[in-house]
XYZ file of C-alpha atoms in Angstrom:
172
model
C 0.000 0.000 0.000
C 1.247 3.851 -0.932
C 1.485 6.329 1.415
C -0.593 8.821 0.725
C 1.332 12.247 0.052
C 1.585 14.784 3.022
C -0.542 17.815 3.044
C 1.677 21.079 2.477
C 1.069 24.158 4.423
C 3.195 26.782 4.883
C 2.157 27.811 8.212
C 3.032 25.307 10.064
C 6.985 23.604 10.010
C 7.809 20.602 7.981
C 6.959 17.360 10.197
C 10.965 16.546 9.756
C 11.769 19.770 11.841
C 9.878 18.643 14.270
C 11.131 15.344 15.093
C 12.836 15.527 18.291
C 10.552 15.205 21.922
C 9.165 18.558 23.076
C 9.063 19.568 26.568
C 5.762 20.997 27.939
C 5.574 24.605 29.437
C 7.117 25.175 32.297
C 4.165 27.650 33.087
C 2.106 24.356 33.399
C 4.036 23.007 36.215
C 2.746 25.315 38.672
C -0.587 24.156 37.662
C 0.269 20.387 37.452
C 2.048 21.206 41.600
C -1.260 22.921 42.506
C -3.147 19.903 41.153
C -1.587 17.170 42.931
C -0.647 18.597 46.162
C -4.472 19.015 46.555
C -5.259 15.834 44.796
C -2.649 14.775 47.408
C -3.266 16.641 50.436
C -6.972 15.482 51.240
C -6.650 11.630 51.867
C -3.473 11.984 53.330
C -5.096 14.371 55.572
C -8.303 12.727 56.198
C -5.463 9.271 56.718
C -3.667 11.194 59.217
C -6.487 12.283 61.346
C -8.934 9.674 61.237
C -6.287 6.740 61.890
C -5.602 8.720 65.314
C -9.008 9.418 66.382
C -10.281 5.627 65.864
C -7.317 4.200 68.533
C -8.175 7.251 70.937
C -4.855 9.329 70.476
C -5.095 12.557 71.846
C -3.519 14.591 69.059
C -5.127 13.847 66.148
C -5.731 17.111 65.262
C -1.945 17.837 65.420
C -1.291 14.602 62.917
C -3.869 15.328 60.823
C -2.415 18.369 60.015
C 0.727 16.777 59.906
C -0.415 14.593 56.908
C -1.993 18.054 55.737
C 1.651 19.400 55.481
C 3.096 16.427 53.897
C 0.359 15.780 51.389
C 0.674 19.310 50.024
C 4.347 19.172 49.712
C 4.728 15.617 48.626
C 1.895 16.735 45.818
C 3.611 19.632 44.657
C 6.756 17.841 44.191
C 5.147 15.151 42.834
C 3.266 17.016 40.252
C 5.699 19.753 39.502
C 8.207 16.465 38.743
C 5.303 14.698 36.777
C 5.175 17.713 34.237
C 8.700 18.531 33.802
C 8.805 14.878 32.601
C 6.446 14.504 30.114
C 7.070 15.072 26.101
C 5.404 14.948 23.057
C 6.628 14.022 19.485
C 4.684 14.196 16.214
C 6.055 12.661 12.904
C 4.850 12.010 10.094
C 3.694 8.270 11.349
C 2.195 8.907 14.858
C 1.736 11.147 18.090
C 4.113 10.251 20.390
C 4.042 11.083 24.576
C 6.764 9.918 26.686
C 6.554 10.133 30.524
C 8.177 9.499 34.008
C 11.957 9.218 34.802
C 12.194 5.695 37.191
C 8.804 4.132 35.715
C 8.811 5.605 32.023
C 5.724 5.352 29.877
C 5.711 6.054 26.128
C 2.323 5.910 23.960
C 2.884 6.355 20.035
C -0.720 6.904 18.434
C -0.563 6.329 14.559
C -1.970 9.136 12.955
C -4.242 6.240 11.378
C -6.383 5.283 14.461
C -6.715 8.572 15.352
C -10.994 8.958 15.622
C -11.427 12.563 16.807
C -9.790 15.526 18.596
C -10.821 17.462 21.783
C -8.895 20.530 22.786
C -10.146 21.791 26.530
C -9.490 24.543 28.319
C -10.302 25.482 31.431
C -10.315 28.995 33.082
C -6.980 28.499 34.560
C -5.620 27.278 31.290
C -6.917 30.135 29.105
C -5.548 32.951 31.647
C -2.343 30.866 31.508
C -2.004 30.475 27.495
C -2.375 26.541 28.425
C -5.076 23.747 26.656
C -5.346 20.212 26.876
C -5.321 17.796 24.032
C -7.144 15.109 23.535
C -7.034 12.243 21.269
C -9.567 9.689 20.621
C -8.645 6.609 19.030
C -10.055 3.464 17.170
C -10.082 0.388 19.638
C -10.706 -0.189 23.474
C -7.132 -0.265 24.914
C -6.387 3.250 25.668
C -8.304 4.308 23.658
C -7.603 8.175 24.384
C -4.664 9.549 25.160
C -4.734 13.304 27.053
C -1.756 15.865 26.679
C -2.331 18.184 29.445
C -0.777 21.269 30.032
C 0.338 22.146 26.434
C 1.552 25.731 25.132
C -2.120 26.709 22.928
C -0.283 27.468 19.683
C 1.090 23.908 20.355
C -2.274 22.251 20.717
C -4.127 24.302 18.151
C -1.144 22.772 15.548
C -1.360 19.439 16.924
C -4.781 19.416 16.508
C -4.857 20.944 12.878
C -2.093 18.104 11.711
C -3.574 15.463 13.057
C -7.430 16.600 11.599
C -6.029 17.487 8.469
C -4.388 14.527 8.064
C -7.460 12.562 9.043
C -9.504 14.691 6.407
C -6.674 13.506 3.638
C -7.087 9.653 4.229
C -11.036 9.910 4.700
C -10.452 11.344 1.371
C -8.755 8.405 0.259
């Protein structure tokens, strides 16, 4: 089977400039640390207090904020580290995300089970020039895959390759 030929347009870079993994914002960090140390914070908190209370120990107040304290720190750090460690890569085969540092992940999504696009963003986002990507794909193992915390004009070209390129082989 032929490839089909690639689309040209001239505002947005040839796909073999592009080839090398792309950090996200760092901007997004402070979100992704916000996210997570509260994501964090609350069972840890509710953990720390509760555990206490049920075997009668006096200060449970003064643990539960205890696990308050380390929840929102170990959060942020774990967030803020989450972030700075995830990439994207588009070629002109598939989307690629890579993530983590001890337990890595990497998802390539061919550009040929890609169903539809979502691009979200939230108030935070928008005030923070932020979106989040989303791509639907054909089967039922993970089956989307979600780019959070992306520069816009990186989603909004992301998101224009990969729809264009669906329009060109629906074409087909």
């Amino acid at each position: 089977m032929m490839e089909p030929p690639a689309l040209p347009d001239a505002s947005l870079p040839p796909l073999e400039a592009n080839t090398g993994w792309q950090p996200l914002p760092r901007r997004g960090a402070l979100f992704a640390a916000v996210g997570s140390a509260i994501g964090m914070a609350i069972p840890l908190t509710l953990a720390a207090g509760i555990v206490p209370l049920a075997f009668h120990y006096a200060h449970w107040l003064l643990a539960g904020c205890a696990g308050l304290l380390v929840g929102l720190a170990w959060g942020a750090w774990f967030g803020w580290r989450r972030h700075r460690l995830t990439f994207w890569r588009l070629d002109g085969q598939a989307l690629g995300v890579r993530r983590g540092h001890l337990w890595q992940s990497e998802s390539h999504v061919p550009i040929s089970r890609v169903q539809h696009l979502d691009l979200g963003r939230g108030p935070l986002q928008r005030m923070a020039g932020l979106a989040t990507l989303t791509v639907h794909t054909a089967g039922t193992r993970m089956n989307t895959v979600a780019i959070a915390g992306l520069a816009l004009a990186d989603a909004e070209r992301l998101r224009d390759r990969l729809a264009r390129q669906l329009d060109h082989d629906d074409a087909l």
